[in-house]
Amino acid sequence: MPVLTLASSKGGCGKTTIATSLAAVLAADGVDVALLDADPNGGAYRWATATYTGPKVASYAEPDKDRLADLLPVLADRHAVLIADTAGFGNLAATICMLGADAILIPVSPGEGDVIEARKTVSFVEGLARTARRPIPARIVLNRIRKGTTLSRHTLSELEALSLPRLQTAISEAVAYGELGFSGALPMTGPATAEIAGLVAELRNHGWLPPVYVNA
Ligand SMILES: Nc1ncnc2c1ncn2[C@@H]1O[C@H](COP(=O)(O)OP(=O)(O)O)[C@@H](O)[C@H]1O
Ligand SMILES: [Mg+2]
């Protein structure tokens, strides 16, 4: 049921990486998870269908705005969790995925541009929520963090200065994420998986993911 949308007008901030990592970790937990790729580049869909080797992740690619508006609610009903990956909000497909979301995750990687684009994305979601006349929670997820580096600290203080809402879990810069695109599943041990599991736990606490399934 819940729909999580990865969005940011900034390219390369980690939308596809976080979408696919979340899908892999949820699938490993036995959750019926689906990836909906609304980016015409189709990176998440390619990953799910051609590279990924783990437990089943249902995958759909639909960058066409008209078909997407029909498909998204159907998939939200069909699967326990739907993760939508977008190309940014300069397109209607991404806007539809934001309107249909229970929560929006906005990755921010250290460096020029990501914080500015994240801020724009947060205001855009606020406008959408006012238009839809329902709350649409949006949270920043820090990505590619290298602890102790000036750039990571600087990014964090910029976010705090702008009072942008963010999740506690931060995703590190790690080879495992880069390799995800080549090797399929995230390794099911190691710090990257633990981080994504932490992200899942935090999202569950917010009620944006269903509670843990206990297989009888
Ligand atoms: N936490 C991370 N650690 C290492 N590499 C990362 C991380 N997040 C993203 N990347 C790499 O950065 C590039 C852009 O990430 P991607 O998820 O495709 O961004 P977006 O979908 O927002 O355009 C990819 O090559 C990806 O492997
Ligand atoms: Mg992408």
mmCIF file of C-alpha atoms and ligand atoms in Angstrom, residues 6 10-17 19 37 39 41-44 85-88, ligand 2:
data_model
loop_
_atom_site.group_PDB
_atom_site.id
_atom_site.type_symbol
_atom_site.label_atom_id
_atom_site.label_comp_id
_atom_site.label_asym_id
_atom_site.label_seq_id
_atom_site.Cartn_x
_atom_site.Cartn_y
_atom_site.Cartn_z
ATOM 1 C CA LEU A 6 12.330 9.434 -4.548
ATOM 2 C CA LYS A 10 18.998 17.485 -8.933
ATOM 3 C CA GLY A 11 20.412 14.666 -11.049
ATOM 4 C CA GLY A 12 22.954 12.324 -9.504
ATOM 5 C CA CYS A 13 21.970 12.942 -5.861
ATOM 6 C CA GLY A 14 21.116 9.277 -5.294
ATOM 7 C CA LYS A 15 17.424 8.791 -6.129
ATOM 8 C CA THR A 16 17.926 5.592 -8.099
ATOM 9 C CA THR A 17 20.562 4.246 -5.710
ATOM 10 C CA ALA A 19 15.195 3.444 -4.513
ATOM 11 C CA ASP A 37 10.474 3.681 -12.687
ATOM 12 C CA ASP A 39 12.431 8.133 -15.289
ATOM 13 C CA ASN A 41 16.254 6.664 -18.605
ATOM 14 C CA GLY A 42 14.859 3.542 -16.967
ATOM 15 C CA GLY A 43 17.851 2.881 -14.713
ATOM 16 C CA ALA A 44 15.882 1.402 -11.812
ATOM 17 C CA ASP A 85 11.915 6.527 -8.823
ATOM 18 C CA THR A 86 11.704 9.776 -10.765
ATOM 19 C CA ALA A 87 13.775 11.938 -13.050
ATOM 20 C CA GLY A 88 13.157 15.087 -11.016
HETATM 21 MG MG MG B 2 18.038 8.183 -11.257
#
